[in-house]
Amino acid sequence: MKLDTVHEGGGLCRTIEVTVVQRQAPQLPPVTKFSPVADESETTGEELYIPPLNFAMVDNGIFRSGFPDYPNFAFLQTLGLRSIIYLCPEPYPEANIEFLKSNGIELFQFGIEGCKEPFVNIPEDTIREALKAVLDVRNQPLLIHCKRGKHRTGCLVGCLRKLQRWCLTSVFDEYQRFAAAKARVSDQRFMELFDVSSFRHLPISFSCLKR
């Protein structure tokens, strides 16, 4: 507290009390060094299941994704796969080969080059052979994948959708959902012109046709 004298007109004066408030700096919480959160699998004792990039279910017994890696193996085991439809020309990694062998999974490789527009060349004969492997129920459950699960996988799934009598708008919507900003006009053109009439004699057992 502090006393101040104030002079007023007429020679009078009066004394007032002035209280001085001491401002204190706000109390900040102590700075702690960042430490990464412990893996949930370590704290709960349960194994984590991590799906591959762009993973999705296409139909009963048919799945799609980007290239699966070691962290995805535990998840893939839960699918009970019989086959993998691999759409890249590069050799399959040794770790993936070992995973297939230890789980009794057969590998079907249909090498399609991953080119960018305007140099995209989608081999129709290769897509047809891959589609035959997908339709063979002896190969199901199966996983279709390329590198990112966008273009080559998208084209094969799109041709499958035509066989399932999807309209082109729905086929393109699904393709674009996975390809996003990387969607290619050439891919969509290929799916539009793909003739599925040669597959009509094959038995159709897709869930979307069971009504």
Coordinates of N, CA, C and O in Angstrom, one line a residue, residues 41-103:
S41 N 0.3 -52.7 -29.1 CA 0.5 -54.1 -29.0 C 1.4 -54.5 -27.8 O 1.3 -55.5 -27.2
E42 N 2.3 -53.5 -27.4 CA 3.2 -53.8 -26.3 C 2.5 -53.6 -25.0 O 2.8 -54.2 -24.0
T43 N 1.5 -52.6 -25.0 CA 0.8 -52.3 -23.7 C -0.3 -53.3 -23.4 O -0.7 -53.5 -22.3
T44 N -1.0 -53.8 -24.5 CA -2.1 -54.7 -24.3 C -1.8 -56.1 -24.5 O -2.6 -57.0 -24.1
G45 N -0.6 -56.4 -25.1 CA -0.3 -57.8 -25.4 C -1.0 -58.4 -26.6 O -0.9 -59.5 -26.8
E46 N -1.7 -57.5 -27.3 CA -2.5 -58.0 -28.5 C -1.7 -57.6 -29.8 O -1.2 -56.5 -29.8
E47 N -1.8 -58.4 -30.8 CA -1.1 -58.1 -32.1 C -2.0 -57.2 -32.9 O -3.2 -57.3 -32.9
L48 N -1.3 -56.2 -33.5 CA -2.1 -55.2 -34.3 C -2.2 -55.8 -35.7 O -1.3 -56.4 -36.3
Y49 N -3.4 -55.5 -36.3 CA -3.6 -55.9 -37.7 C -3.7 -54.7 -38.6 O -4.6 -53.9 -38.5
I50 N -2.7 -54.6 -39.5 CA -2.6 -53.4 -40.3 C -2.8 -53.8 -41.8 O -2.0 -54.5 -42.4
P51 N -3.9 -53.3 -42.4 CA -4.2 -53.6 -43.8 C -3.2 -52.9 -44.7 O -2.7 -51.9 -44.4
P52 N -3.0 -53.5 -45.9 CA -2.2 -52.8 -46.9 C -2.8 -51.5 -47.4 O -4.0 -51.2 -47.2
L53 N -2.0 -50.7 -48.0 CA -2.5 -49.4 -48.6 C -3.7 -49.7 -49.6 O -3.7 -50.6 -50.3
N54 N -4.7 -48.8 -49.5 CA -5.9 -48.9 -50.4 C -6.6 -50.3 -50.3 O -7.2 -50.7 -51.3
F55 N -6.6 -50.9 -49.1 CA -7.2 -52.2 -49.0 C -8.8 -52.0 -49.0 O -9.3 -51.0 -48.4
A56 N -9.5 -52.9 -49.7 CA -10.9 -52.9 -49.6 C -11.4 -54.3 -50.1 O -10.7 -55.0 -50.8
M57 N -12.7 -54.5 -49.7 CA -13.3 -55.8 -50.2 C -14.0 -55.5 -51.5 O -14.8 -54.5 -51.6
V58 N -13.8 -56.3 -52.5 CA -14.5 -56.1 -53.8 C -15.8 -56.9 -53.8 O -16.8 -56.4 -54.2
D59 N -15.7 -58.1 -53.3 CA -16.9 -59.0 -53.3 C -16.6 -60.1 -52.3 O -15.4 -60.2 -51.8
N60 N -17.5 -61.0 -52.1 CA -17.2 -62.2 -51.2 C -16.0 -62.9 -51.8 O -16.0 -63.4 -52.9
G61 N -14.9 -63.0 -50.9 CA -13.8 -63.8 -51.3 C -12.8 -63.0 -52.3 O -11.8 -63.6 -52.7
I62 N -13.1 -61.8 -52.6 CA -12.2 -61.0 -53.5 C -11.9 -59.7 -52.8 O -12.8 -58.9 -52.4
F63 N -10.6 -59.4 -52.7 CA -10.1 -58.2 -52.0 C -9.1 -57.5 -53.0 O -8.6 -58.1 -53.9
R64 N -8.8 -56.2 -52.7 CA -7.9 -55.4 -53.5 C -7.0 -54.6 -52.5 O -7.5 -54.2 -51.4
S65 N -5.8 -54.2 -53.0 CA -5.0 -53.4 -52.2 C -3.8 -52.9 -53.0 O -3.6 -53.3 -54.1
G66 N -2.9 -52.1 -52.3 CA -1.6 -51.8 -52.8 C -0.7 -52.9 -52.4 O -1.1 -54.0 -51.9
F67 N 0.6 -52.7 -52.6 CA 1.6 -53.8 -52.4 C 1.7 -54.1 -50.9 O 2.0 -53.2 -50.1
P68 N 1.4 -55.3 -50.5 CA 1.5 -55.7 -49.0 C 3.0 -55.8 -48.6 O 3.8 -56.3 -49.4
D69 N 3.2 -55.4 -47.4 CA 4.6 -55.5 -46.8 C 4.5 -56.2 -45.5 O 3.5 -56.6 -45.1
Y70 N 5.7 -56.4 -44.9 CA 5.8 -57.3 -43.7 C 4.8 -56.8 -42.6 O 4.1 -57.7 -42.0
P71 N 4.6 -55.5 -42.3 CA 3.6 -55.2 -41.3 C 2.2 -55.6 -41.6 O 1.3 -55.6 -40.7
N72 N 1.9 -55.9 -42.9 CA 0.5 -56.3 -43.3 C 0.3 -57.8 -43.2 O -0.8 -58.3 -43.4
F73 N 1.3 -58.6 -43.0 CA 1.2 -60.1 -43.1 C 0.2 -60.6 -42.1 O -0.6 -61.5 -42.4
A74 N 0.2 -60.1 -40.9 CA -0.7 -60.6 -39.8 C -2.1 -60.4 -40.2 O -3.0 -61.2 -40.0
F75 N -2.4 -59.2 -40.8 CA -3.7 -58.9 -41.3 C -4.1 -59.8 -42.4 O -5.3 -60.4 -42.4
L76 N -3.3 -60.1 -43.4 CA -3.6 -60.9 -44.5 C -3.9 -62.3 -44.1 O -4.7 -63.0 -44.7
Q77 N -3.3 -62.8 -43.0 CA -3.6 -64.1 -42.5 C -5.0 -64.3 -42.0 O -5.6 -65.3 -42.1
T78 N -5.6 -63.2 -41.6 CA -7.0 -63.2 -41.1 C -8.0 -63.4 -42.3 O -9.1 -63.8 -42.0
L79 N -7.5 -63.2 -43.5 CA -8.4 -63.3 -44.7 C -8.5 -64.7 -45.2 O -9.4 -65.0 -46.0
G80 N -7.6 -65.6 -44.7 CA -7.6 -67.0 -45.2 C -7.4 -67.1 -46.7 O -8.1 -67.9 -47.4
L81 N -6.5 -66.3 -47.3 CA -6.3 -66.3 -48.7 C -5.8 -67.6 -49.3 O -5.0 -68.3 -48.7
R82 N -6.3 -67.9 -50.5 CA -5.8 -69.0 -51.3 C -4.8 -68.5 -52.4 O -3.9 -69.3 -52.8
S83 N -5.1 -67.3 -52.8 CA -4.3 -66.8 -54.0 C -4.1 -65.3 -53.9 O -4.8 -64.6 -53.2
I84 N -3.0 -64.9 -54.6 CA -2.7 -63.4 -54.8 C -2.6 -63.2 -56.3 O -1.9 -63.9 -57.0
I85 N -3.3 -62.2 -56.8 CA -3.2 -61.8 -58.2 C -2.3 -60.6 -58.2 O -2.7 -59.5 -57.8
Y86 N -1.1 -60.8 -58.7 CA -0.1 -59.7 -58.7 C 0.1 -59.1 -60.1 O 0.4 -59.9 -61.1
L87 N -0.1 -57.8 -60.2 CA -0.2 -57.2 -61.6 C 1.0 -56.4 -62.0 O 0.9 -55.6 -62.9
C88 N 2.1 -56.6 -61.3 CA 3.4 -55.9 -61.7 C 4.4 -56.8 -62.3 O 4.3 -58.0 -62.0
P89 N 5.3 -56.3 -63.2 CA 6.2 -57.2 -63.9 C 7.4 -57.5 -63.0 O 8.2 -58.5 -63.3
E90 N 7.7 -56.7 -61.9 CA 8.9 -57.0 -61.1 C 8.8 -58.3 -60.3 O 7.7 -58.7 -60.0
P91 N 9.9 -58.9 -60.0 CA 9.9 -60.1 -59.2 C 9.3 -59.9 -57.9 O 9.4 -58.8 -57.3
Y92 N 8.6 -60.9 -57.3 CA 7.9 -60.8 -56.0 C 9.1 -60.8 -55.0 O 9.9 -61.7 -55.1
P93 N 9.0 -59.9 -54.0 CA 10.1 -59.9 -52.9 C 10.2 -61.3 -52.2 O 9.2 -62.0 -52.0
E94 N 11.4 -61.6 -51.8 CA 11.6 -62.9 -51.1 C 10.8 -63.0 -49.8 O 10.3 -64.1 -49.5
A95 N 10.7 -61.9 -49.1 CA 9.9 -62.0 -47.8 C 8.5 -62.3 -48.1 O 7.8 -63.1 -47.4
N96 N 7.9 -61.8 -49.2 CA 6.5 -62.1 -49.5 C 6.4 -63.5 -50.0 O 5.4 -64.1 -49.7
I97 N 7.4 -64.0 -50.8 CA 7.3 -65.4 -51.2 C 7.3 -66.3 -50.1 O 6.5 -67.3 -50.0
E98 N 8.1 -66.0 -49.0 CA 8.2 -66.9 -47.9 C 6.8 -66.9 -47.1 O 6.4 -67.9 -46.6
F99 N 6.2 -65.7 -47.1 CA 4.9 -65.6 -46.4 C 3.9 -66.4 -47.2 O 3.1 -67.1 -46.6
L100 N 3.9 -66.4 -48.5 CA 2.9 -67.2 -49.3 C 3.2 -68.7 -49.1 O 2.2 -69.4 -48.9
K101 N 4.4 -69.1 -49.1 CA 4.7 -70.5 -48.9 C 4.3 -71.0 -47.5 O 3.7 -72.1 -47.4
S102 N 4.5 -70.2 -46.5 CA 4.2 -70.6 -45.1 C 2.7 -70.6 -44.8 O 2.2 -71.2 -43.9
N103 N 1.9 -70.0 -45.7 CA 0.5 -69.9 -45.5 C -0.3 -70.6 -46.7 O -1.5 -70.5 -46.7

